[in-house]
Each structure stands twice: as structure tokens, then as C-alpha cells.
PDB file of C-alpha atoms and ligand atoms in Angstrom:
ATOM      1  CA  UNK A  25     -10.039 -78.970  97.814  1.00 47.00           C
ATOM      2  CA  UNK A  26     -11.572 -77.190  95.381  1.00 46.00           C
ATOM      3  CA  UNK A  27     -14.973 -76.581  95.783  1.00 44.00           C
ATOM      4  CA  UNK A  28     -16.509 -77.352  92.878  1.00 51.00           C
ATOM      5  CA  UNK A  29     -15.780 -81.642  93.193  1.00 54.00           C
ATOM      6  CA  UNK A  30     -18.381 -81.020  96.483  1.00 56.00           C
ATOM      7  CA  UNK A  31     -21.959 -82.159  95.847  1.00 53.00           C
ATOM      8  CA  UNK A  32     -23.801 -78.907  95.490  1.00 53.00           C
ATOM      9  CA  UNK A  33     -24.884 -77.334  98.752  1.00 47.00           C
ATOM     10  CA  UNK A  34     -28.834 -76.081  96.351  1.00 49.00           C
ATOM     11  CA  UNK A  35     -29.341 -79.217  95.672  1.00 51.00           C
ATOM     12  CA  UNK A  36     -29.028 -80.579  99.725  1.00 50.00           C
ATOM     13  CA  UNK A  37     -32.304 -78.334 100.889  1.00 47.00           C
ATOM     14  CA  UNK A  38     -32.608 -80.232 104.590  1.00 46.00           C
ATOM     15  CA  UNK A  39     -28.870 -79.366 105.310  1.00 48.00           C
ATOM     16  CA  UNK A  40     -30.086 -76.141 107.119  1.00 57.00           C
ATOM     17  CA  UNK A  41     -30.573 -79.361 110.161  1.00 71.00           C
ATOM     18  CA  UNK A  42     -33.535 -81.174 109.842  1.00 92.00           C
ATOM     19  CA  UNK A  43     -33.879 -84.381 110.224  1.00 95.00           C
ATOM     20  CA  UNK A  44     -33.005 -85.813 107.239  1.00 97.00           C
ATOM     21  CA  UNK A  45     -33.023 -89.765 107.513  1.00 97.00           C
ATOM     22  CA  UNK A  46     -35.441 -91.148 110.082  1.00 97.00           C
ATOM     23  CA  UNK A  47     -36.087 -95.855 110.762  1.00 97.00           C
ATOM     24  CA  UNK A  48     -39.256 -95.954 113.204  1.00 98.00           C
ATOM     25  CA  UNK A  49     -40.332 -98.671 114.779  1.00 98.00           C
ATOM     26  CA  UNK A  50     -38.015-101.340 111.751  1.00 98.00           C
ATOM     27  CA  UNK A  51     -37.555-104.989 112.070  1.00 98.00           C
ATOM     28  CA  UNK A  52     -35.691-106.357 110.219  1.00 98.00           C
ATOM     29  CA  UNK A  53     -35.666-110.305 110.956  1.00 97.00           C
ATOM     30  CA  UNK A  54     -33.827-113.671 108.895  1.00 97.00           C
ATOM     31  CA  UNK A  55     -35.767-116.196 109.148  1.00 96.00           C
ATOM     32  CA  UNK A  56     -35.908-116.908 113.280  1.00 95.00           C
ATOM     33  CA  UNK A  57     -33.307-113.823 113.586  1.00 96.00           C
ATOM     34  CA  UNK A  58     -35.168-110.934 114.560  1.00 96.00           C
ATOM     35  CA  UNK A  59     -32.383-108.849 114.253  1.00 96.00           C
ATOM     36  CA  UNK A  60     -33.386-104.984 114.316  1.00 97.00           C
ATOM     37  CA  UNK A  61     -36.383-104.732 116.446  1.00 94.00           C
ATOM     38  CA  UNK A  62     -38.880-101.642 116.278  1.00 96.00           C
ATOM     39  CA  UNK A  63     -35.684 -99.343 115.929  1.00 97.00           C
ATOM     40  CA  UNK A  64     -36.090 -95.801 116.048  1.00 96.00           C
ATOM     41  CA  UNK A  65     -34.011 -93.491 115.357  1.00 94.00           C
ATOM     42  CA  UNK A  66     -32.619 -90.393 113.133  1.00 96.00           C
ATOM     43  CA  UNK A  67     -30.092 -88.938 112.118  1.00 97.00           C
ATOM     44  CA  UNK A  68     -30.076 -84.308 111.564  1.00 97.00           C
ATOM     45  CA  UNK A  69     -28.955 -83.257 107.929  1.00 97.00           C
ATOM     46  CA  UNK A  70     -25.308 -83.166 108.174  1.00 96.00           C
ATOM     47  CA  UNK A  71     -24.626 -84.853 111.337  1.00 97.00           C
ATOM     48  CA  UNK A  72     -21.401 -88.680 112.032  1.00 98.00           C
ATOM     49  CA  UNK A  73     -23.261 -90.293 113.363  1.00 98.00           C
ATOM     50  CA  UNK A  74     -21.160 -93.107 114.177  1.00 98.00           C
ATOM     51  CA  UNK A  75     -22.366 -96.389 115.374  1.00 98.00           C
ATOM     52  CA  UNK A  76     -20.751 -99.098 117.615  1.00 97.00           C
ATOM     53  CA  UNK A  77     -21.631-101.742 118.932  1.00 96.00           C
ATOM     54  CA  UNK A  78     -20.858-105.654 118.979  1.00 96.00           C
ATOM     55  CA  UNK A  79     -20.872-108.073 115.900  1.00 95.00           C
ATOM     56  CA  UNK A  80     -24.354-109.318 114.837  1.00 96.00           C
ATOM     57  CA  UNK A  81     -25.914-106.286 116.893  1.00 96.00           C
ATOM     58  CA  UNK A  82     -27.263-105.274 113.267  1.00 96.00           C
ATOM     59  CA  UNK A  83     -25.005-102.506 112.305  1.00 97.00           C
ATOM     60  CA  UNK A  84     -24.345-103.267 108.591  1.00 96.00           C
ATOM     61  CA  UNK A  85     -28.028-104.447 108.258  1.00 97.00           C
ATOM     62  CA  UNK A  86     -28.655-100.974 108.831  1.00 97.00           C
ATOM     63  CA  UNK A  87     -26.666 -99.364 106.234  1.00 97.00           C
ATOM     64  CA  UNK A  88     -28.299-102.460 104.453  1.00 96.00           C
ATOM     65  CA  UNK A  89     -31.445-101.370 104.781  1.00 97.00           C
ATOM     66  CA  UNK A  90     -30.520 -97.483 103.915  1.00 96.00           C
ATOM     67  CA  UNK A  91     -29.084 -98.706 100.884  1.00 94.00           C
ATOM     68  CA  UNK A  92     -32.165-100.885  99.664  1.00 94.00           C
ATOM     69  CA  UNK A  93     -29.813-104.007  99.371  1.00 94.00           C
ATOM     70  CA  UNK A  94     -32.231-105.280 102.544  1.00 96.00           C
ATOM     71  CA  UNK A  95     -36.732-104.797 102.635  1.00 96.00           C
ATOM     72  CA  UNK A  96     -37.602-103.992 106.430  1.00 97.00           C
ATOM     73  CA  UNK A  97     -39.878-106.446 107.625  1.00 98.00           C
ATOM     74  CA  UNK A  98     -41.970-103.803 109.029  1.00 97.00           C
ATOM     75  CA  UNK A  99     -41.338 -99.968 109.409  1.00 98.00           C
ATOM     76  CA  UNK A 100     -40.581 -96.935 107.679  1.00 98.00           C
ATOM     77  CA  UNK A 101     -37.634 -94.964 106.737  1.00 98.00           C
ATOM     78  CA  UNK A 102     -37.522 -91.637 104.974  1.00 97.00           C
ATOM     79  CA  UNK A 103     -34.558 -90.231 103.547  1.00 97.00           C
ATOM     80  CA  UNK A 104     -35.347 -86.323 103.023  1.00 95.00           C
ATOM     81  CA  UNK A 105     -38.928 -86.478 104.148  1.00 94.00           C
ATOM     82  CA  UNK A 106     -38.728 -89.060 100.472  1.00 95.00           C
ATOM     83  CA  UNK A 107     -39.955 -92.527 101.736  1.00 95.00           C
ATOM     84  CA  UNK A 108     -37.567 -95.958 100.707  1.00 96.00           C
ATOM     85  CA  UNK A 109     -39.813 -98.142 103.125  1.00 96.00           C
ATOM     86  CA  UNK A 110     -42.739 -98.719 101.894  1.00 97.00           C
ATOM     87  CA  UNK A 111     -42.022 -97.205  98.831  1.00 96.00           C
ATOM     88  CA  UNK A 112     -42.442 -98.104  94.641  1.00 96.00           C
ATOM     89  CA  UNK A 113     -39.331 -98.922  92.973  1.00 95.00           C
ATOM     90  CA  UNK A 114     -39.265 -95.699  91.018  1.00 95.00           C
ATOM     91  CA  UNK A 115     -39.611 -94.102  94.942  1.00 95.00           C
ATOM     92  CA  UNK A 116     -36.781 -96.129  95.535  1.00 95.00           C
ATOM     93  CA  UNK A 117     -34.867 -95.284  92.817  1.00 92.00           C
ATOM     94  CA  UNK A 118     -35.119 -91.120  93.076  1.00 92.00           C
ATOM     95  CA  UNK A 119     -34.644 -91.541  97.304  1.00 94.00           C
ATOM     96  CA  UNK A 120     -31.022 -94.043  96.443  1.00 93.00           C
ATOM     97  CA  UNK A 121     -29.283 -90.985  95.042  1.00 92.00           C
ATOM     98  CA  UNK A 122     -29.485 -88.768  97.382  1.00 95.00           C
ATOM     99  CA  UNK A 123     -27.643 -91.835  99.131  1.00 96.00           C
ATOM    100  CA  UNK A 124     -23.327 -93.139  98.793  1.00 96.00           C
ATOM    101  CA  UNK A 125     -22.015 -95.694 100.521  1.00 95.00           C
ATOM    102  CA  UNK A 126     -18.086 -97.049 100.702  1.00 96.00           C
ATOM    103  CA  UNK A 127     -17.807-100.930 101.720  1.00 92.00           C
ATOM    104  CA  UNK A 128     -15.347-103.171 103.428  1.00 91.00           C
ATOM    105  CA  UNK A 129     -14.595-104.086 100.233  1.00 89.00           C
ATOM    106  CA  UNK A 130     -13.441-101.217  97.800  1.00 84.00           C
ATOM    107  CA  UNK A 131     -15.866-103.312  94.968  1.00 89.00           C
ATOM    108  CA  UNK A 132     -14.845-100.728  91.700  1.00 96.00           C
ATOM    109  CA  UNK A 133     -15.223-102.590  88.701  1.00 96.00           C
ATOM    110  CA  UNK A 134     -12.038-104.292  88.011  1.00 97.00           C
ATOM    111  CA  UNK A 135     -12.274-103.372  84.018  1.00 97.00           C
ATOM    112  CA  UNK A 136     -12.299-100.263  84.775  1.00 98.00           C
ATOM    113  CA  UNK A 137      -9.870 -97.056  84.865  1.00 98.00           C
ATOM    114  CA  UNK A 138      -9.878 -95.687  88.131  1.00 98.00           C
ATOM    115  CA  UNK A 139     -11.564 -91.943  85.734  1.00 98.00           C
ATOM    116  CA  UNK A 140     -14.582 -94.862  84.341  1.00 98.00           C
ATOM    117  CA  UNK A 141     -14.659 -96.037  88.099  1.00 98.00           C
ATOM    118  CA  UNK A 142     -16.199 -93.171  88.937  1.00 98.00           C
ATOM    119  CA  UNK A 143     -16.942 -91.155  86.369  1.00 98.00           C
ATOM    120  CA  UNK A 144     -20.040 -94.155  85.217  1.00 97.00           C
ATOM    121  CA  UNK A 145     -22.459 -93.771  87.822  1.00 96.00           C
ATOM    122  CA  UNK A 146     -22.448 -90.056  86.309  1.00 97.00           C
ATOM    123  CA  UNK A 147     -22.858 -90.435  83.084  1.00 97.00           C
ATOM    124  CA  UNK A 148     -25.225 -93.057  83.471  1.00 96.00           C
ATOM    125  CA  UNK A 149     -26.797 -92.728  86.551  1.00 93.00           C
ATOM    126  CA  UNK A 150     -27.478 -88.621  86.254  1.00 93.00           C
ATOM    127  CA  UNK A 151     -27.132 -88.412  83.605  1.00 95.00           C
ATOM    128  CA  UNK A 152     -24.046 -85.808  83.624  1.00 97.00           C
ATOM    129  CA  UNK A 153     -22.020 -84.536  80.575  1.00 98.00           C
ATOM    130  CA  UNK A 154     -19.207 -87.183  79.887  1.00 98.00           C
ATOM    131  CA  UNK A 155     -16.945 -83.956  80.285  1.00 98.00           C
ATOM    132  CA  UNK A 156     -18.366 -82.630  83.957  1.00 98.00           C
ATOM    133  CA  UNK A 157     -17.549 -85.520  84.707  1.00 98.00           C
ATOM    134  CA  UNK A 158     -14.589 -86.150  83.976  1.00 98.00           C
ATOM    135  CA  UNK A 159     -13.485 -82.882  85.444  1.00 98.00           C
ATOM    136  CA  UNK A 160     -15.248 -83.358  88.801  1.00 97.00           C
ATOM    137  CA  UNK A 161     -13.662 -86.829  88.771  1.00 98.00           C
ATOM    138  CA  UNK A 162     -10.379 -85.921  88.583  1.00 98.00           C
ATOM    139  CA  UNK A 163     -10.955 -83.101  91.281  1.00 97.00           C
ATOM    140  CA  UNK A 164     -11.917 -85.536  93.477  1.00 97.00           C
ATOM    141  CA  UNK A 165      -8.650 -87.853  92.823  1.00 97.00           C
ATOM    142  CA  UNK A 166      -7.107 -84.720  93.433  1.00 96.00           C
ATOM    143  CA  UNK A 167      -9.728 -84.625  97.357  1.00 93.00           C
ATOM    144  CA  UNK A 168      -8.256 -88.663  97.438  1.00 95.00           C
ATOM    145  CA  UNK A 169      -4.228 -87.735  96.826  1.00 95.00           C
ATOM    146  CA  UNK A 170      -5.006 -89.623  93.719  1.00 97.00           C
ATOM    147  CA  UNK A 171      -4.912 -87.426  90.212  1.00 97.00           C
ATOM    148  CA  UNK A 172      -1.988 -89.346  89.450  1.00 97.00           C
ATOM    149  CA  UNK A 173      -3.538 -92.728  88.915  1.00 98.00           C
ATOM    150  CA  UNK A 174      -6.737 -91.901  86.457  1.00 98.00           C
ATOM    151  CA  UNK A 175      -5.558 -93.923  84.034  1.00 98.00           C
ATOM    152  CA  UNK A 176      -4.313 -97.168  86.044  1.00 98.00           C
ATOM    153  CA  UNK A 177      -6.323-100.398  86.482  1.00 98.00           C
ATOM    154  CA  UNK A 178      -7.784-100.858  90.348  1.00 97.00           C
ATOM    155  CA  UNK A 179      -5.334-103.676  90.269  1.00 97.00           C
ATOM    156  CA  UNK A 180      -2.319-101.854  90.131  1.00 97.00           C
ATOM    157  CA  UNK A 181      -3.255-100.148  93.536  1.00 97.00           C
ATOM    158  CA  UNK A 182      -2.808-100.246  96.598  1.00 95.00           C
ATOM    159  CA  UNK A 183      -6.407-102.108  98.724  1.00 94.00           C
ATOM    160  CA  UNK A 184      -5.897 -98.038 100.971  1.00 95.00           C
ATOM    161  CA  UNK A 185      -5.836 -96.906  97.130  1.00 96.00           C
ATOM    162  CA  UNK A 186      -8.303 -98.547  95.428  1.00 96.00           C
ATOM    163  CA  UNK A 187     -10.523 -97.512  99.347  1.00 95.00           C
ATOM    164  CA  UNK A 188      -9.599 -93.842  98.131  1.00 96.00           C
ATOM    165  CA  UNK A 189     -10.810 -94.531  95.091  1.00 97.00           C
ATOM    166  CA  UNK A 190     -14.091 -96.151  95.800  1.00 97.00           C
ATOM    167  CA  UNK A 191     -14.772 -93.131  98.450  1.00 97.00           C
ATOM    168  CA  UNK A 192     -14.111 -90.605  95.564  1.00 97.00           C
ATOM    169  CA  UNK A 193     -16.311 -92.657  93.319  1.00 97.00           C
ATOM    170  CA  UNK A 194     -19.424 -92.321  96.486  1.00 97.00           C
ATOM    171  CA  UNK A 195     -18.309 -88.293  96.412  1.00 97.00           C
ATOM    172  CA  UNK A 196     -19.093 -88.689  92.438  1.00 97.00           C
ATOM    173  CA  UNK A 197     -22.804 -89.231  92.544  1.00 96.00           C
ATOM    174  CA  UNK A 198     -23.448 -85.756  94.940  1.00 95.00           C
ATOM    175  CA  UNK A 199     -24.572 -87.953  97.496  1.00 96.00           C
ATOM    176  CA  UNK A 200     -26.272 -86.013 101.186  1.00 96.00           C
ATOM    177  CA  UNK A 201     -25.679 -88.696 102.286  1.00 97.00           C
ATOM    178  CA  UNK A 202     -22.424 -91.391 103.029  1.00 98.00           C
ATOM    179  CA  UNK A 203     -22.626 -94.723 104.679  1.00 98.00           C
ATOM    180  CA  UNK A 204     -19.264 -96.476 105.126  1.00 97.00           C
ATOM    181  CA  UNK A 205     -18.984-100.030 106.385  1.00 97.00           C
ATOM    182  CA  UNK A 206     -15.608-100.758 108.284  1.00 96.00           C
ATOM    183  CA  UNK A 207     -14.100 -98.955 105.081  1.00 95.00           C
ATOM    184  CA  UNK A 208     -10.064 -99.693 107.023  1.00 95.00           C
ATOM    185  CA  UNK A 209     -10.747-102.854 108.554  1.00 93.00           C
ATOM    186  CA  UNK A 210      -9.183-104.485 105.050  1.00 92.00           C
ATOM    187  CA  UNK A 211      -6.820-102.447 105.011  1.00 93.00           C
ATOM    188  CA  UNK A 212      -2.978-103.602 106.460  1.00 92.00           C
ATOM    189  CA  UNK A 213      -2.450-101.476 109.468  1.00 92.00           C
ATOM    190  CA  UNK A 214      -0.274 -98.582 107.262  1.00 93.00           C
ATOM    191  CA  UNK A 215      -2.506 -97.759 104.987  1.00 93.00           C
ATOM    192  CA  UNK A 216      -5.899 -97.297 107.192  1.00 95.00           C
ATOM    193  CA  UNK A 217      -4.695 -92.912 107.885  1.00 96.00           C
ATOM    194  CA  UNK A 218      -4.526 -92.916 104.839  1.00 94.00           C
ATOM    195  CA  UNK A 219      -7.844 -93.448 104.109  1.00 95.00           C
ATOM    196  CA  UNK A 220      -9.085 -91.937 107.890  1.00 97.00           C
ATOM    197  CA  UNK A 221      -7.194 -88.979 105.971  1.00 96.00           C
ATOM    198  CA  UNK A 222      -9.673 -88.142 103.830  1.00 95.00           C
ATOM    199  CA  UNK A 223     -12.761 -88.945 105.839  1.00 97.00           C
ATOM    200  CA  UNK A 224     -11.525 -86.340 107.589  1.00 97.00           C
ATOM    201  CA  UNK A 225     -11.701 -84.157 105.317  1.00 95.00           C
ATOM    202  CA  UNK A 226     -14.935 -85.161 104.120  1.00 95.00           C
ATOM    203  CA  UNK A 227     -15.786 -84.619 107.536  1.00 96.00           C
ATOM    204  CA  UNK A 228     -14.546 -81.065 107.908  1.00 95.00           C
ATOM    205  CA  UNK A 229     -15.012 -79.393 104.865  1.00 93.00           C
ATOM    206  CA  UNK A 230     -18.165 -81.485 103.404  1.00 94.00           C
ATOM    207  CA  UNK A 231     -22.140 -80.868 104.980  1.00 95.00           C
ATOM    208  CA  UNK A 232     -22.367 -84.248 104.307  1.00 97.00           C
ATOM    209  CA  UNK A 233     -24.679 -86.234 106.248  1.00 97.00           C
ATOM    210  CA  UNK A 234     -21.970 -89.566 107.511  1.00 98.00           C
ATOM    211  CA  UNK A 235     -23.313 -92.130 108.859  1.00 98.00           C
ATOM    212  CA  UNK A 236     -20.452 -94.458 109.538  1.00 98.00           C
ATOM    213  CA  UNK A 237     -19.406 -98.163 111.192  1.00 97.00           C
ATOM    214  CA  UNK A 238     -16.321 -98.549 112.985  1.00 95.00           C
ATOM    215  CA  UNK A 239     -13.432 -99.597 115.346  1.00 92.00           C
ATOM    216  CA  UNK A 240     -11.075 -96.734 115.096  1.00 94.00           C
ATOM    217  CA  UNK A 241     -12.660 -95.323 118.335  1.00 94.00           C
ATOM    218  CA  UNK A 242     -10.092 -91.902 118.292  1.00 95.00           C
ATOM    219  CA  UNK A 243     -11.131 -91.396 114.708  1.00 96.00           C
ATOM    220  CA  UNK A 244     -14.349 -91.831 115.686  1.00 96.00           C
ATOM    221  CA  UNK A 245     -14.256 -89.396 118.509  1.00 96.00           C
ATOM    222  CA  UNK A 246     -13.120 -86.650 115.768  1.00 96.00           C
ATOM    223  CA  UNK A 247     -15.459 -86.804 112.846  1.00 97.00           C
ATOM    224  CA  UNK A 248     -18.382 -87.629 115.237  1.00 98.00           C
ATOM    225  CA  UNK A 249     -21.721 -85.694 115.965  1.00 98.00           C
ATOM    226  CA  UNK A 250     -23.181 -89.250 118.326  1.00 97.00           C
ATOM    227  CA  UNK A 251     -21.965 -91.669 118.421  1.00 98.00           C
ATOM    228  CA  UNK A 252     -25.125 -94.963 118.463  1.00 98.00           C
ATOM    229  CA  UNK A 253     -24.152 -97.605 120.982  1.00 98.00           C
ATOM    230  CA  UNK A 254     -25.417-100.803 119.278  1.00 97.00           C
ATOM    231  CA  UNK A 255     -26.604-104.624 120.832  1.00 96.00           C
ATOM    232  CA  UNK A 256     -28.534-106.792 119.526  1.00 93.00           C
ATOM    233  CA  UNK A 257     -30.410-104.902 117.078  1.00 93.00           C
ATOM    234  CA  UNK A 258     -31.342-102.700 119.904  1.00 95.00           C
ATOM    235  CA  UNK A 259     -29.600 -98.728 120.419  1.00 97.00           C
ATOM    236  CA  UNK A 260     -28.441 -98.978 124.536  1.00 97.00           C
ATOM    237  CA  UNK A 261     -26.398 -96.313 124.084  1.00 97.00           C
ATOM    238  CA  UNK A 262     -26.405 -93.036 122.628  1.00 97.00           C
ATOM    239  CA  UNK A 263     -24.517 -89.631 123.117  1.00 97.00           C
ATOM    240  CA  UNK A 264     -21.951 -87.700 121.882  1.00 98.00           C
ATOM    241  CA  UNK A 265     -18.351 -89.342 121.850  1.00 97.00           C
ATOM    242  CA  UNK A 266     -17.142 -87.358 124.797  1.00 96.00           C
ATOM    243  CA  UNK A 267     -19.786 -88.994 126.595  1.00 97.00           C
ATOM    244  CA  UNK A 268     -20.674 -92.448 125.411  1.00 97.00           C
ATOM    245  CA  UNK A 269     -15.700 -93.055 125.354  1.00 96.00           C
ATOM    246  CA  UNK A 270     -15.539 -91.423 128.674  1.00 95.00           C
ATOM    247  CA  UNK A 271     -17.889 -91.909 131.029  1.00 96.00           C
ATOM    248  CA  UNK A 272     -20.620 -94.492 128.948  1.00 97.00           C
ATOM    249  CA  UNK A 273     -23.039 -95.160 131.042  1.00 97.00           C
ATOM    250  CA  UNK A 274     -24.102 -98.508 130.313  1.00 97.00           C
ATOM    251  CA  UNK A 275     -21.932-101.455 132.161  1.00 97.00           C
ATOM    252  CA  UNK A 276     -22.387-103.039 127.841  1.00 97.00           C
ATOM    253  CA  UNK A 277     -21.111 -99.774 127.163  1.00 97.00           C
ATOM    254  CA  UNK A 278     -18.102 -99.758 128.670  1.00 97.00           C
ATOM    255  CA  UNK A 279     -17.524-104.009 128.212  1.00 96.00           C
ATOM    256  CA  UNK A 280     -17.762-103.016 124.264  1.00 96.00           C
ATOM    257  CA  UNK A 281     -15.509 -99.825 124.890  1.00 96.00           C
ATOM    258  CA  UNK A 282     -12.751-101.899 126.584  1.00 94.00           C
ATOM    259  CA  UNK A 283     -12.622-104.914 124.586  1.00 93.00           C
ATOM    260  CA  UNK A 284     -11.196-102.191 121.589  1.00 89.00           C
ATOM    261  CA  UNK A 285      -9.934-100.400 122.472  1.00 83.00           C
TER     262      UNK A 285
HETATM  263  N1  ATP B 302     -28.273-112.036 104.443  1.00 88.01           N
HETATM  264  C1  ATP B 302     -28.541-112.294 105.918  1.00 88.01           C
HETATM  265  N2  ATP B 302     -28.865-113.301 106.051  1.00 88.01           N
HETATM  266  C2  ATP B 302     -28.815-114.270 107.172  1.00 88.01           C
HETATM  267  N3  ATP B 302     -28.810-113.280 108.148  1.00 88.01           N
HETATM  268  C3  ATP B 302     -28.645-112.700 108.318  1.00 88.01           C
HETATM  269  C4  ATP B 302     -27.867-111.499 107.247  1.00 88.01           C
HETATM  270  N4  ATP B 302     -27.287-110.971 107.239  1.00 88.01           N
HETATM  271  C5  ATP B 302     -27.161-110.341 108.156  1.00 88.01           C
HETATM  272  N5  ATP B 302     -27.693-111.413 109.083  1.00 88.01           N
HETATM  273  C6  ATP B 302     -28.209-111.780 110.547  1.00 88.01           C
HETATM  274  O1  ATP B 302     -28.235-110.325 111.263  1.00 88.01           O
HETATM  275  C7  ATP B 302     -27.590-109.978 112.753  1.00 88.01           C
HETATM  276  C8  ATP B 302     -26.869-108.698 112.268  1.00 88.01           C
HETATM  277  O2  ATP B 302     -26.242-108.406 110.720  1.00 88.01           O
HETATM  278  P1  ATP B 302     -24.770-107.232 111.038  1.00 88.01           P
HETATM  279  O3  ATP B 302     -24.169-107.442 109.666  1.00 88.01           O
HETATM  280  O4  ATP B 302     -25.723-106.312 110.839  1.00 88.01           O
HETATM  281  O5  ATP B 302     -24.019-107.172 111.343  1.00 88.01           O
HETATM  282  P2  ATP B 302     -23.380-105.675 112.592  1.00 88.01           P
HETATM  283  O6  ATP B 302     -22.989-105.417 113.385  1.00 88.01           O
HETATM  284  O7  ATP B 302     -22.636-105.469 111.168  1.00 88.01           O
HETATM  285  O8  ATP B 302     -21.673-106.983 112.420  1.00 88.01           O
HETATM  286  P3  ATP B 302     -20.144-106.843 112.394  1.00 88.01           P
HETATM  287  O9  ATP B 302     -19.546-106.281 114.044  1.00 88.01           O
HETATM  288  O10 ATP B 302     -19.742-108.843 113.239  1.00 88.01           O
HETATM  289  O11 ATP B 302     -19.791-106.074 111.258  1.00 88.01           O
HETATM  290  C9  ATP B 302     -25.788-110.464 112.511  1.00 88.01           C
HETATM  291  O12 ATP B 302     -26.596-111.955 113.417  1.00 88.01           O
HETATM  292  C10 ATP B 302     -26.688-112.199 111.127  1.00 88.01           C
HETATM  293  O13 ATP B 302     -25.670-113.531 111.030  1.00 88.01           O
HETATM  294 MG1   MG B 303     -21.089-105.364 110.076  1.00 88.01          MG
END
């Protein structure tokens, strides 16, 4: 991987290992349904944290809060020392630039070429010169193994290829944090490995902080520094993957793992 495609470490002051993400007493309700209940957790810069837990336990909600697609009802969220909630629109726009997300559905712009999908936000949001954006996009496409698809449209790509473009598009913004929500679960089984390989590569060779929801437990074991087990909007167990996957303390974690493994 060529280093000029990667986020600039100079722009990543927190990577020295300090706390990058902090949620304090975060509560999120949908009507009468309390989805997150006074949740506290933090993620240190450069770490890879995987969220596991049963359907409906609040994993996606946490990522959506960090993407500011949702607002909490109570609590505070900070990223790199800056408030994300509560915060002014201006503060939110600033902090949002530090965070990239890849969803289960790839959400590429169907009417744009692959290259344009990747250059669009760096040019319009970050004000990056077009030449530089194109240069970096090509480097990123190379990294995800799709250099030859720059001029294709999303509909001409397989699901796995589209997802690798979506990863490149997220990285093009040089995020400090990459949020990944079940990014392989909409893919045909034979396409999963290629996408996970790209993510392993990113985890190994960059200092991007990763917050990842996945049912791919081998992948989680490989890349995670920490695994958080959620149940009903609370973290019921946390620890390094060797611990959580091999000798979990809670019955609920054991049950969940035996159901998914
Ligand atoms: N926009 C919404 N409106 C109402 N309820 C919602 C909304 N989004 C999520 N919920 C509810 O919040 C709870 C947590 O949902 P969330 O999507 O965070 O779960 P999850 O852990 O990601 O589950 P899964 O593993 O199925 O993706 C669920 O009970 C869900 O029904
Ligand atoms: Mg989810």
C-alpha cells in the first residue's frame, strides 16, 4: 500500500494513544423503547473495537449517533476532544469530517463513475484540489484492488467490488475514525473474503481508529483490540478478543457466541 493514499498522521494528533471517542451517560429512546440506557464507553486512538450482541441490542444506533444521523436524548459524545453532542451545527460539521462510515448497503452514487464517487466529497467538502483528489482516489482504488474500475459505474460492479469502492470512498476523506456496520452481510459468501482482506489490510497498515459491528467472528478476532458485548443497550462484557471469544464470563455472551459461531 503506498503511504500517500493513507490518512496523514500529522492530521491525527490523538493517535499517540489518547482517548479519541467518548460516550458518557448516553441514552437513546425511540418512543417508549429505551435503546441505549446511560451508556458509557470510550475508544482510544488507533484502536480497533468490535461491537457484538443480539439483534436489536443497539449496535447500529451507536454508529448512527457517531455519524450524527441520530441525536441522543441524554448524555454527551466527544470525538478527539471536540463535542459532537451537544454541539452547534458548526461544531458537528467539523467533527463529522473526522469520521467515515461504511454501511451494509453500499450507497454509492449510481450516476457517477467509481472515481467520481471517491473524489466527490474530498473536493466539495474538504476543498481538496481536483488533481490531488483524483491522484489519491487512484491510489485508494489500487489499495482495494480495483484500479481498473475507475471509469465503471457502480451497477457494473459486483457487490463485493461496490463495497470495496465504498471503503475507498470513506478513506478518501482521511477520517480518523472508520465506522463499519456489518459491511459484508449483504454480500454473496464468495465475495466476503475479499472485502475482509481489504479491511484487515487497513487495520494493519493505518492508524485509523475502527469501530466495527460484525458477525464475522474470525475477522473480529484478528483485528480487534477490544470486543464489547451488548445486550439491551448495555455493555455486559468487554475485553480482548481472546478473552471474550474463548472464555467469556457472562452466560449471555456464551449463549450469543454459541448461536453465531
Ligand atoms: N429509527 C428507528 N425508529 C424506531 N426504533 C428504532 C429505530 N432504529 C432502531 N430502532 C430500535 O432500536 C433498537 C436497536 O436497534 P439497532 O439497529 O441499534 O440494533 P442492532 O444491535 O444494530 O441490531 P441488528 O444486529 O439487528 O442490526 C431496536 O429495538 C430497533 O427496533
Ligand atoms: Mg444493526
